[in-house]
mmCIF file of C-alpha atoms and ligand atoms in Angstrom:
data_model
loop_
_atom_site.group_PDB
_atom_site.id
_atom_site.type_symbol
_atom_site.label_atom_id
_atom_site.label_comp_id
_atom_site.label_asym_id
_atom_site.label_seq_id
_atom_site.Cartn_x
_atom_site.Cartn_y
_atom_site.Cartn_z
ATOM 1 C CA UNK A 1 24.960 -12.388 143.865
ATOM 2 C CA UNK A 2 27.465 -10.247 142.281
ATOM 3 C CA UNK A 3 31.419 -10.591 142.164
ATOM 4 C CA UNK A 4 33.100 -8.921 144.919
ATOM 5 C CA UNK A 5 36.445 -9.885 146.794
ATOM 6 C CA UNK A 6 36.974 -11.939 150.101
ATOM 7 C CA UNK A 7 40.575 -11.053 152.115
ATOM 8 C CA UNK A 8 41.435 -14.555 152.896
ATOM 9 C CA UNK A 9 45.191 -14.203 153.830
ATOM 10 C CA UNK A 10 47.246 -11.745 155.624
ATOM 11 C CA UNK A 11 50.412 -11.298 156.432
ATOM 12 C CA UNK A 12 52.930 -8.894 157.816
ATOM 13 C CA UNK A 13 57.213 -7.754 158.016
ATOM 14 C CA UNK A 14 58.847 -5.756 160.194
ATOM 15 C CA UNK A 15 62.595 -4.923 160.349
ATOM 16 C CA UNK A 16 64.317 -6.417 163.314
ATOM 17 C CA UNK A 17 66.004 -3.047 164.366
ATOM 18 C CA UNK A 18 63.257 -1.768 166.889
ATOM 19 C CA UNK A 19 64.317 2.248 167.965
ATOM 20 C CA UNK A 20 63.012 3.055 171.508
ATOM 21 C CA UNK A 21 62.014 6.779 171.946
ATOM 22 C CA UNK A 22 65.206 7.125 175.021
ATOM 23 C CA UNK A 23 67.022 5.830 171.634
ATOM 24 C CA UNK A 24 66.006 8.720 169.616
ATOM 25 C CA UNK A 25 66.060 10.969 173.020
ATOM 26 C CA UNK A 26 70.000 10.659 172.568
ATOM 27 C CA UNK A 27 69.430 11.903 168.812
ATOM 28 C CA UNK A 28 67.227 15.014 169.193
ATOM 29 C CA UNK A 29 66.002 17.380 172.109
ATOM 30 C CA UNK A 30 62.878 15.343 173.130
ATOM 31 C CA UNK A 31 61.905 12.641 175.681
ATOM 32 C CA UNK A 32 59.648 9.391 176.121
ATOM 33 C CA UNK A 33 57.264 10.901 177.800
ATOM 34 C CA UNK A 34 56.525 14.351 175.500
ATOM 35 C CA UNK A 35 56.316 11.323 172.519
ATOM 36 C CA UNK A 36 54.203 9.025 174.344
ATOM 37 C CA UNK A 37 51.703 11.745 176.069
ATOM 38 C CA UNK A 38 51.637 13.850 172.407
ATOM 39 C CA UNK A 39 51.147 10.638 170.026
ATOM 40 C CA UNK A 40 50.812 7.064 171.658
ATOM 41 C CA UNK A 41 54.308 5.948 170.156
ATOM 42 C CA UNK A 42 56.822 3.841 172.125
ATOM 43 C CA UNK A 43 58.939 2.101 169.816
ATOM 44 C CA UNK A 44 58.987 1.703 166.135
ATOM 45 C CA UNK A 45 60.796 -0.600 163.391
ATOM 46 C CA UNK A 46 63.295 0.846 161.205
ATOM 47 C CA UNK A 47 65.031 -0.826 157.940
ATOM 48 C CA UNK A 48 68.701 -1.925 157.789
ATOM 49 C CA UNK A 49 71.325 -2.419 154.764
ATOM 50 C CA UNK A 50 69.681 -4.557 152.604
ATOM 51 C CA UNK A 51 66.282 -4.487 153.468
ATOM 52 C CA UNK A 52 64.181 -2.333 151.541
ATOM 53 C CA UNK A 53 60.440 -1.681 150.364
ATOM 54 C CA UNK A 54 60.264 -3.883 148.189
ATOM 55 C CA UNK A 55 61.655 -6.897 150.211
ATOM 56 C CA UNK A 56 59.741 -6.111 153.588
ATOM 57 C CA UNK A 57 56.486 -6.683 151.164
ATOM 58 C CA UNK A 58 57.751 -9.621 149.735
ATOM 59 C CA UNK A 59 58.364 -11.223 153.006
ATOM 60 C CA UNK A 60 54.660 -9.958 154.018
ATOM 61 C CA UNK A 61 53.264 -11.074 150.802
ATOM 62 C CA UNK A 62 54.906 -14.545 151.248
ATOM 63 C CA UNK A 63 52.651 -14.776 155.011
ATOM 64 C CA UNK A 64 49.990 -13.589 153.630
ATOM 65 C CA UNK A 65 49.720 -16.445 150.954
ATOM 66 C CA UNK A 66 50.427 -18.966 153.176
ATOM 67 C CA UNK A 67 47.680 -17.629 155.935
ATOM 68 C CA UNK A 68 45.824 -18.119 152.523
ATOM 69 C CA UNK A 69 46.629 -21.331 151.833
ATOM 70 C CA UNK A 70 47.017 -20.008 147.799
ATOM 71 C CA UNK A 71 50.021 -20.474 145.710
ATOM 72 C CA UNK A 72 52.050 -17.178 144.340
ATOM 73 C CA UNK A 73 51.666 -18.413 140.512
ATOM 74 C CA UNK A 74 47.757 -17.888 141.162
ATOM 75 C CA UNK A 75 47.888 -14.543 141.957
ATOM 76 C CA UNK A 76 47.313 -12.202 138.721
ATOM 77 C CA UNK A 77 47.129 -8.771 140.159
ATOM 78 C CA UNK A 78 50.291 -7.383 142.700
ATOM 79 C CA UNK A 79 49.195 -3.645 143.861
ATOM 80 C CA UNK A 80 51.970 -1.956 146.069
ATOM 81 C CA UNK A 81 51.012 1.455 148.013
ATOM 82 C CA UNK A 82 54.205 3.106 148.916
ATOM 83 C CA UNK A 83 56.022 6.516 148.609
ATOM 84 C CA UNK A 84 59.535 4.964 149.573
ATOM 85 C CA UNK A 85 59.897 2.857 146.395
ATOM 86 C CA UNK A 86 63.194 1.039 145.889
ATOM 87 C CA UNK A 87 63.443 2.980 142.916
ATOM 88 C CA UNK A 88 61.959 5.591 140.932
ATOM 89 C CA UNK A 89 60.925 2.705 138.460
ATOM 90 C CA UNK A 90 60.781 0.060 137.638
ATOM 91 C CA UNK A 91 57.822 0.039 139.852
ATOM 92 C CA UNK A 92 58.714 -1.950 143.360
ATOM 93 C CA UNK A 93 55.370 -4.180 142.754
ATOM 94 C CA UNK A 94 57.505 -5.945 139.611
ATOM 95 C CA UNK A 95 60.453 -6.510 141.964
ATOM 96 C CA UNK A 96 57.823 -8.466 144.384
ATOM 97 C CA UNK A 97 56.391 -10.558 141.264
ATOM 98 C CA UNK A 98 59.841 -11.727 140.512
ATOM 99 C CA UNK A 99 60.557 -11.966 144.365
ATOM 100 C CA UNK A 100 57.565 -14.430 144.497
ATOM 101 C CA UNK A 101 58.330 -16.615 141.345
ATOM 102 C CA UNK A 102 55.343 -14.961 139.196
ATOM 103 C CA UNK A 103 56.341 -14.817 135.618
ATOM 104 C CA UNK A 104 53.326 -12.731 134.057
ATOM 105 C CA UNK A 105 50.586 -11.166 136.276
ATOM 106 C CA UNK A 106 49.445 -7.150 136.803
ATOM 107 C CA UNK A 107 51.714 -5.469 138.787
ATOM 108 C CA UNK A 108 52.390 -1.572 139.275
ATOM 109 C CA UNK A 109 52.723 0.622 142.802
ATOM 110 C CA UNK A 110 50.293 3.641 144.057
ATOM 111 C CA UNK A 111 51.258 6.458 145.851
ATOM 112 C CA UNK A 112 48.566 7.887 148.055
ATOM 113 C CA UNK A 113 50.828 8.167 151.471
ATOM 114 C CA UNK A 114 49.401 6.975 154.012
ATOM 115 C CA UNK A 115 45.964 6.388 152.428
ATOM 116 C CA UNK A 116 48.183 4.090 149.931
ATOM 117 C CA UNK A 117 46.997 0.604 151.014
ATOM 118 C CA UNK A 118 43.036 2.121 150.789
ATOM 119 C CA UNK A 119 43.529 3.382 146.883
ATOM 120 C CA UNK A 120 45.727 0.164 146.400
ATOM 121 C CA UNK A 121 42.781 -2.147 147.778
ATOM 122 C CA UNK A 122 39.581 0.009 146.248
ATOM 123 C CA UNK A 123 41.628 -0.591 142.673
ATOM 124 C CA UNK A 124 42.128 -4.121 143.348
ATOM 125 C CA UNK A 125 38.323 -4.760 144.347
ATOM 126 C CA UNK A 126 37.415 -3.037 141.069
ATOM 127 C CA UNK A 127 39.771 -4.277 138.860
ATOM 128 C CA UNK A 128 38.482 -8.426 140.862
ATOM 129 C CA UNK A 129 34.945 -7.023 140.432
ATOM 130 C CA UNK A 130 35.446 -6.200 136.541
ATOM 131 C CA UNK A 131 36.945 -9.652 136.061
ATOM 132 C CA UNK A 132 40.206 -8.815 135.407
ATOM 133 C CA UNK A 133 42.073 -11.117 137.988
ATOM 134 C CA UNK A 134 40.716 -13.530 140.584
ATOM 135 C CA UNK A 135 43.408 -13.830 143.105
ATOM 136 C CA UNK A 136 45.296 -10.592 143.854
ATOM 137 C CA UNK A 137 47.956 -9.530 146.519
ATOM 138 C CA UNK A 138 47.602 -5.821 148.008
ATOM 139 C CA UNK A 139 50.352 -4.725 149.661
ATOM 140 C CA UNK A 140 51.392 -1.142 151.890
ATOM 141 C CA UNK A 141 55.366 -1.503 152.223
ATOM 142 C CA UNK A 142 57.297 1.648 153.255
ATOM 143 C CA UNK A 143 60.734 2.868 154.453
ATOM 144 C CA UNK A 144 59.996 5.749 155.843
ATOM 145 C CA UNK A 145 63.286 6.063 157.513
ATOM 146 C CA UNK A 146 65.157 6.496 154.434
ATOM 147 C CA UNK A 147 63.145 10.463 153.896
ATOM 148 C CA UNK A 148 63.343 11.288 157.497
ATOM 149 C CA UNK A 149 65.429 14.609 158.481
ATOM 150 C CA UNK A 150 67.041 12.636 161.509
ATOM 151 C CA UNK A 151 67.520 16.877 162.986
ATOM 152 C CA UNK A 152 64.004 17.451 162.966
ATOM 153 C CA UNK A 153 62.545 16.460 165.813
ATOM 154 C CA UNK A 154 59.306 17.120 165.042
ATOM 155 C CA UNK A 155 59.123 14.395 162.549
ATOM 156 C CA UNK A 156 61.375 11.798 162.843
ATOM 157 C CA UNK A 157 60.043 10.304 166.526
ATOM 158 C CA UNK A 158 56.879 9.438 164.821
ATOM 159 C CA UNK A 159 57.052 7.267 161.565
ATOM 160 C CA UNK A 160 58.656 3.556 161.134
ATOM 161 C CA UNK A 161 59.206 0.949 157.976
ATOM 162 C CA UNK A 162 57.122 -1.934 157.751
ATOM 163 C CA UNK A 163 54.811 -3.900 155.588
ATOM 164 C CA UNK A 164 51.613 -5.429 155.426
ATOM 165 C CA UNK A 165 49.800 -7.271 152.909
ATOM 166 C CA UNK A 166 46.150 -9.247 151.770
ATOM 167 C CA UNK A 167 45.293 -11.909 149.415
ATOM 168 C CA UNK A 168 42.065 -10.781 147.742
ATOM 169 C CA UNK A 169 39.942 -13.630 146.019
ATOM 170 C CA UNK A 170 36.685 -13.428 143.701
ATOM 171 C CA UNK A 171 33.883 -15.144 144.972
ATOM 172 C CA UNK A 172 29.989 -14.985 143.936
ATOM 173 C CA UNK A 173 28.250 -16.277 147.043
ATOM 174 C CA UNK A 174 27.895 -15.242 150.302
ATOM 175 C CA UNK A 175 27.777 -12.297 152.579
ATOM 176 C CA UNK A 176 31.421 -11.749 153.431
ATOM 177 C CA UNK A 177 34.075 -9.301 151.014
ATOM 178 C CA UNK A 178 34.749 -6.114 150.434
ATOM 179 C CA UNK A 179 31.264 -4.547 150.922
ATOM 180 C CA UNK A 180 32.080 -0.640 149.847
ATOM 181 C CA UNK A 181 35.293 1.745 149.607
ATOM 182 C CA UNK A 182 35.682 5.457 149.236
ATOM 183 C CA UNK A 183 38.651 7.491 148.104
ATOM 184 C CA UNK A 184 38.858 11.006 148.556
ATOM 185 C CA UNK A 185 42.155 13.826 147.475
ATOM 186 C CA UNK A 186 41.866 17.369 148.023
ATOM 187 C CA UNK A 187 45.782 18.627 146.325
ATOM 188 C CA UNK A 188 45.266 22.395 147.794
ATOM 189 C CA UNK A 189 46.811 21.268 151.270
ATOM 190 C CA UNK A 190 49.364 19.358 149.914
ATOM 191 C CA UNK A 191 52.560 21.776 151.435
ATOM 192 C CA UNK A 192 51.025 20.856 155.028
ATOM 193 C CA UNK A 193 52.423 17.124 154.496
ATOM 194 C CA UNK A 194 54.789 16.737 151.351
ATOM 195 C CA UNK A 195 58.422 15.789 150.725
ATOM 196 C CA UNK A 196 61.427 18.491 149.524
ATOM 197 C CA UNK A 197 62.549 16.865 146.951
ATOM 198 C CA UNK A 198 61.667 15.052 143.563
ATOM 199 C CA UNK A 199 62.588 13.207 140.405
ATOM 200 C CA UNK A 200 61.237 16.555 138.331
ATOM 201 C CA UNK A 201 62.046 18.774 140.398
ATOM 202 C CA UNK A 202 65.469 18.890 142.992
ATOM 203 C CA UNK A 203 66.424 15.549 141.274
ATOM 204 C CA UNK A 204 67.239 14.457 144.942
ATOM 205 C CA UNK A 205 65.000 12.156 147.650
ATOM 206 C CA UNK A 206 64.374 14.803 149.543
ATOM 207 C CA UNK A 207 62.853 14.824 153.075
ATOM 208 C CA UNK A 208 59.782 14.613 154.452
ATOM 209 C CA UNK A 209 58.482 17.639 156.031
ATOM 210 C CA UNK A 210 54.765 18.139 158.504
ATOM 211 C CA UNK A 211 52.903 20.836 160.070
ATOM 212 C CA UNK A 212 51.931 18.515 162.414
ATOM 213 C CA UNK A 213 49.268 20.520 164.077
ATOM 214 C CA UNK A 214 47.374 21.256 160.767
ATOM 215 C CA UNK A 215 47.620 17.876 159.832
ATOM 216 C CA UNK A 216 46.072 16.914 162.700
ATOM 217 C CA UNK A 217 43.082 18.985 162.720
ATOM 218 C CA UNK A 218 42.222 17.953 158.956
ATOM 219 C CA UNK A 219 42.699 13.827 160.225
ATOM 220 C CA UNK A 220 39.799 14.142 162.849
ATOM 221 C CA UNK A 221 36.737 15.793 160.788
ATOM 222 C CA UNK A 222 37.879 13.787 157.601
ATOM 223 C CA UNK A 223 38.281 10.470 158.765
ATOM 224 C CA UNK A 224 34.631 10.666 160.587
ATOM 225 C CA UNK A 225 33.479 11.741 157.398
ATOM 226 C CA UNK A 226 34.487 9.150 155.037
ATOM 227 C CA UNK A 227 33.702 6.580 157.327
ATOM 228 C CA UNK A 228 30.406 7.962 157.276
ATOM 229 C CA UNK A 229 30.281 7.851 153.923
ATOM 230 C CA UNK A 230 31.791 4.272 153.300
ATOM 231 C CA UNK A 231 29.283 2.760 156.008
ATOM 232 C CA UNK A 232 25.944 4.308 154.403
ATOM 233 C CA UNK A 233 27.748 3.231 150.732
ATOM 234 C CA UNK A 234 27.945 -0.223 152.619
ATOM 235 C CA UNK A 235 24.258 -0.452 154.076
ATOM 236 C CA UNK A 236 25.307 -0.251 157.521
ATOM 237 C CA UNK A 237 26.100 1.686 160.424
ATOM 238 C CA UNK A 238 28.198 2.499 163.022
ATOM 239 C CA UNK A 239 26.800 0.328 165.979
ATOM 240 C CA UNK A 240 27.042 -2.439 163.870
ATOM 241 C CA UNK A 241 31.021 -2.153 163.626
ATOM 242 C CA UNK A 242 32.939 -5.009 165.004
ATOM 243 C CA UNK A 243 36.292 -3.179 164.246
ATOM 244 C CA UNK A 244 38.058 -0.475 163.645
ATOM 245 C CA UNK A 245 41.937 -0.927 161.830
ATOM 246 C CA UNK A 246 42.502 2.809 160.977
ATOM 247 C CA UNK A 247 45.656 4.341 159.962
ATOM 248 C CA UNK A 248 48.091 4.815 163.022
ATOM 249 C CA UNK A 249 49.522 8.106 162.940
ATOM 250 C CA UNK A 250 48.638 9.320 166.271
ATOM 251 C CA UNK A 251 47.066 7.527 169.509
ATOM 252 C CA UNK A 252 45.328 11.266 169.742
ATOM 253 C CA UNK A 253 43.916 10.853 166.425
ATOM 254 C CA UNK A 254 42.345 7.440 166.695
ATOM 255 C CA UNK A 255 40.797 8.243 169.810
ATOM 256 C CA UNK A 256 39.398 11.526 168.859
ATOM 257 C CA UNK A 257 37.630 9.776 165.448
ATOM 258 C CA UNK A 258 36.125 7.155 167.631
ATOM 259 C CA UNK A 259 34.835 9.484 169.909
ATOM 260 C CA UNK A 260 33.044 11.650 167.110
ATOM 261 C CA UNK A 261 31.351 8.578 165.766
ATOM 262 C CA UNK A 262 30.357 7.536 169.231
ATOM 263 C CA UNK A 263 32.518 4.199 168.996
ATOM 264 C CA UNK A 264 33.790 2.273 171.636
ATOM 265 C CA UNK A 265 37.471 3.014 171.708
ATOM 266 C CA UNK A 266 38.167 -1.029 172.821
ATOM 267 C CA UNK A 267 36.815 -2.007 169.158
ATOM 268 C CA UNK A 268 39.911 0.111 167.714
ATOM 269 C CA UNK A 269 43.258 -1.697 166.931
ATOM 270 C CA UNK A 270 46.291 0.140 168.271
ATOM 271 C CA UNK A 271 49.624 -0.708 167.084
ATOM 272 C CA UNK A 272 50.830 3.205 166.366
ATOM 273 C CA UNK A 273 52.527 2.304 170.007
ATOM 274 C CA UNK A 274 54.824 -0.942 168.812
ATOM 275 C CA UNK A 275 55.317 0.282 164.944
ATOM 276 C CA UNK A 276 54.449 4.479 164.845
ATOM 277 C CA UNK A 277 53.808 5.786 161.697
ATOM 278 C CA UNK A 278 54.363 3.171 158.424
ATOM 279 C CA UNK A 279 52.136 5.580 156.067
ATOM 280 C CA UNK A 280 50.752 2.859 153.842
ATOM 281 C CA UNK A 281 51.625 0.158 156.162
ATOM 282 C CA UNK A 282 49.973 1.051 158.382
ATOM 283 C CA UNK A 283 46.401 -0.418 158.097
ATOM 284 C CA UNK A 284 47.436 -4.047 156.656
ATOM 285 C CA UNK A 285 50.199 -3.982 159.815
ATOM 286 C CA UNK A 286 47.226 -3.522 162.226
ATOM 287 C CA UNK A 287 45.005 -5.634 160.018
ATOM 288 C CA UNK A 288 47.375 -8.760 160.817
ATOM 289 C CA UNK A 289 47.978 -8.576 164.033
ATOM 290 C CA UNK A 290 44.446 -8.690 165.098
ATOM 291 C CA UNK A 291 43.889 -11.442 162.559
ATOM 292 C CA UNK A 292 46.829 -12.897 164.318
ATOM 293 C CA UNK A 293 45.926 -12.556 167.769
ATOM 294 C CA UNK A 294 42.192 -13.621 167.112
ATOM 295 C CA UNK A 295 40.363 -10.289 167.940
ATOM 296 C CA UNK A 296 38.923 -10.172 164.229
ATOM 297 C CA UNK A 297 37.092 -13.211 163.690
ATOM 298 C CA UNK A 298 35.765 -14.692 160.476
ATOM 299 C CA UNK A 299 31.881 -12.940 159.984
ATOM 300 C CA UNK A 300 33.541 -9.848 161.493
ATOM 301 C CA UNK A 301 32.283 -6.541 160.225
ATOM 302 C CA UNK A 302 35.732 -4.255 159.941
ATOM 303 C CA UNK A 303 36.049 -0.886 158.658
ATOM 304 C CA UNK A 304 39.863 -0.091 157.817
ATOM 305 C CA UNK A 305 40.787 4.192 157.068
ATOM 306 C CA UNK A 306 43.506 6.258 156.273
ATOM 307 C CA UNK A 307 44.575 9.768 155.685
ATOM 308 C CA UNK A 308 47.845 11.430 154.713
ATOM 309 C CA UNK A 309 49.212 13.462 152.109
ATOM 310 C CA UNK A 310 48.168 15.147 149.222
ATOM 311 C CA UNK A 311 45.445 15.254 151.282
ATOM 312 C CA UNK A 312 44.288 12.077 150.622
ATOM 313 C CA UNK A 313 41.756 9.796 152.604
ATOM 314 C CA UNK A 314 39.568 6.656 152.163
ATOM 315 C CA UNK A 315 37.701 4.203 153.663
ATOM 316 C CA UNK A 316 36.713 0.849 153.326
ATOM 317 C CA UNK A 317 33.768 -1.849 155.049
ATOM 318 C CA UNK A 318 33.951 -5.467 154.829
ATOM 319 C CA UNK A 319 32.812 -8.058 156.184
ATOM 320 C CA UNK A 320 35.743 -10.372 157.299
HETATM 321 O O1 UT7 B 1 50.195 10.014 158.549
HETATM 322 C C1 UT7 B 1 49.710 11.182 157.996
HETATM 323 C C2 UT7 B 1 48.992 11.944 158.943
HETATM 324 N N1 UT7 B 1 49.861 12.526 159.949
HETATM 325 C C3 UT7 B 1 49.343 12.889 161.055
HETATM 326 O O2 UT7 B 1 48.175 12.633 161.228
HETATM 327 C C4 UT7 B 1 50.148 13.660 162.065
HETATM 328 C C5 UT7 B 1 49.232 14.598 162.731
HETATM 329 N N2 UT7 B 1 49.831 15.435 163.733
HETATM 330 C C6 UT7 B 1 50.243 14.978 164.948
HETATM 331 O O3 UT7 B 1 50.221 13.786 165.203
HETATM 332 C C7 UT7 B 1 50.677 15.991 165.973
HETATM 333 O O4 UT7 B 1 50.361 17.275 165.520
HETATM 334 C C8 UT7 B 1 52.191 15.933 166.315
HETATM 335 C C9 UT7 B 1 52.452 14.674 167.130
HETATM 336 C C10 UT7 B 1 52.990 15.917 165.040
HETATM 337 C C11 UT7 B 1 52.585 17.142 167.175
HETATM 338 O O5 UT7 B 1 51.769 17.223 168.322
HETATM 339 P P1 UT7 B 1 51.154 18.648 168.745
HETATM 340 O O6 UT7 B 1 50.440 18.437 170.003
HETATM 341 O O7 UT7 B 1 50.359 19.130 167.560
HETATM 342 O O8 UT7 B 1 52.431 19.506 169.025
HETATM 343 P P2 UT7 B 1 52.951 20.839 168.297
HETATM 344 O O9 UT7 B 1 53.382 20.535 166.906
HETATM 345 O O10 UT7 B 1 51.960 21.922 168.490
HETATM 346 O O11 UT7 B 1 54.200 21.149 169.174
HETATM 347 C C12 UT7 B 1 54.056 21.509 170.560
HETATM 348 C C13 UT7 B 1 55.442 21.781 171.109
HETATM 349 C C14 UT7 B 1 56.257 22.749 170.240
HETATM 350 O O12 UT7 B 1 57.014 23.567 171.110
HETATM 351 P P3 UT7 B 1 56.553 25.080 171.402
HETATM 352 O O13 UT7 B 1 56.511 25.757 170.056
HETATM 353 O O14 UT7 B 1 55.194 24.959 172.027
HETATM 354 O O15 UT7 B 1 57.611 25.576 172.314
HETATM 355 C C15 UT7 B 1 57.201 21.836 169.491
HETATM 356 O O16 UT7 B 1 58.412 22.473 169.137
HETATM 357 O O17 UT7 B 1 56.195 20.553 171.152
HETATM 358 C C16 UT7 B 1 57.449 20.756 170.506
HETATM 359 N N3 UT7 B 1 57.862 19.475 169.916
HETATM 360 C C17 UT7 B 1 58.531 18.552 170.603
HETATM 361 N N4 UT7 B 1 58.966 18.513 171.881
HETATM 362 C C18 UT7 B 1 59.621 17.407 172.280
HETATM 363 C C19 UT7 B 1 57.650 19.033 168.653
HETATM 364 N N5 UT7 B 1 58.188 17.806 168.504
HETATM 365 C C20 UT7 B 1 58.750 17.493 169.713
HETATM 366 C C21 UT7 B 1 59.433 16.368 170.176
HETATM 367 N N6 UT7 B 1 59.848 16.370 171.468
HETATM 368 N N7 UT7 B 1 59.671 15.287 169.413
#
């Protein structure tokens, strides 16, 4: 049997300031019900003074090795997805390490958006597989809030911060791990979901900016794709899917993938209604609360996906 990696922890943060869509309704011209009907989204969590990226994954890295029952000095790889780091370097994965008491392991952030978590746990299965760490901690933490226009209205009703986070450990027997992951990018559509500004560039934040629609119509035929892809890269196939943690960007979106790969829409995990948007949040979020609330069981077959900007999307099987 070959090395591959197990998730055997996860854990999860979430600011305490939850913003209700009649909150925002005060902010900009929309309403409850055009955000609910047009996306799914109720509520979502969004960071105060003090709490940033790099804390929210520290407190969801710190649940996630306790659901583990493994100690942070084990862990020799930290990979962080985010595109809201604390700071432009050093890179917000470090700050966790320290955060967590780990004097020497791996530890560096990916940006993918919201496929972040995806690219952060295909490297971290590769770099188990090739032996170069057996206990690892992946981790999507974002503050989106921080590059919202708060004006536009057509963006900032439908992302939230948050964090997620899985302990990954090698193992050699077995059926259960990581059984396949696929990354895609395709850079020519990257003005349809970017941000305006930029260390080399305005030397400012910037803000995020979306042509929604656009966006939209890529998510559906992509996501079916590489899910497609990942399953037949996996030996399986699509009946055989317990369940489905896929990015939450849109209640339309999730619903529209599951229909094209003829999947029950009851074996999909929603939480785009509690938490919108947390780009690479988004999937470990989902990921433990179903954990949590005992849909996924052990011997589970789970297929987590993602797509955002850049483009980028990815996919990933395992068996729980
Ligand atoms: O995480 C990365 C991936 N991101 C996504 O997957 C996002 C994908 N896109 C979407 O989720 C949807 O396209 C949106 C939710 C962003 C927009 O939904 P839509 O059905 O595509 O609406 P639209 O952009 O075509 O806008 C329809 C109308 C427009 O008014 P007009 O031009 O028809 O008069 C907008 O100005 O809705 C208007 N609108 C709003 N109205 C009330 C846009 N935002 C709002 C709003 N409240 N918040």
């Amino acid at each position: 049997m070959s090395r591959r990696a197990l998730i055997v922890g996860t854990g999860a943060a979430l600011p305490p300031r939850r913003v209700t869509n009649t909150e925002l309704a005060e902010r900009v011209d929309t309403t409850h019900e055009w955000i609910v009907e047009r996306t799914g989204i109720e509520a979502r969590h969004v960071a105060g003074d003090g709490e940033t990226t790099a804390t929210l994954a520290t407190e969801a890295a710190k649940k996630a090795l306790a659901a583990a029952g493994i100690e942070a000095k084990e862990i020799g790889l930290i990979v962080l997805a985010t595109s809201t780091p604390d700071q432009t370097f050093p890179a917000s994965a470090t700050r966790v390490q320290t955060a967590l008491g780990i004097d020497d392991c791996i530890a560096f952030d990916v940006q993918a958006v919201c496929t972040g978590f995806l690219y952060a746990l295909s490297i971290a299965d590769n770099m188990i597989k090739g032996g170069m760490a057996d206990h690892a901690l992946v981790i999507g933490s974002e503050t989106f809030s921080r590059i919202l226009d708060w004006e536009d209205r057509a963006t900032c009703v439908l992302f939230g911060d948050g964090a997620g986070a899985v302990v990954l450990k090698a193992t050699e027997t077995g059926d259960k791990g990581i059984l396949a992951t696929r990354l895609h990018a395709d850079g020519r559509h990257g003005d349809l979901l970017y941000v305006d500004g930029g260390v080399s560039t305005t030397g400012t934040v910037g803000k995020l900016r979306m042509k929604g629609k656009e966006v939209f119509r890529h998510a559906v035929t992509n996501l079916a794709a590489v899910l497609d892809e990942t399953l037949e890269a996996a030996g399986h196939v699509s009946s055989e899917i317990d369940w489905v943690v896929p990015h939450q960007a849109n209640k339309r979106i999730l619903d529209a993938t599951a229909k094209k790969l003829g999947l029950d829409p009851a074996k999909v995990i929603v939480t785009v209604d509690q938490h919108a948007n947390t780009s690479a949040a988004s999937v470990p979020l989902a990921l433990d609360v179903a954990v949590r609330d005992g849909r996924i069981k052990p011997g589970d077959l789970i297929v987590l996906e993602a797509m955002g900007g850049g483009f980028t999307w990815g996919a990933a099987v395992v068996r729980y």
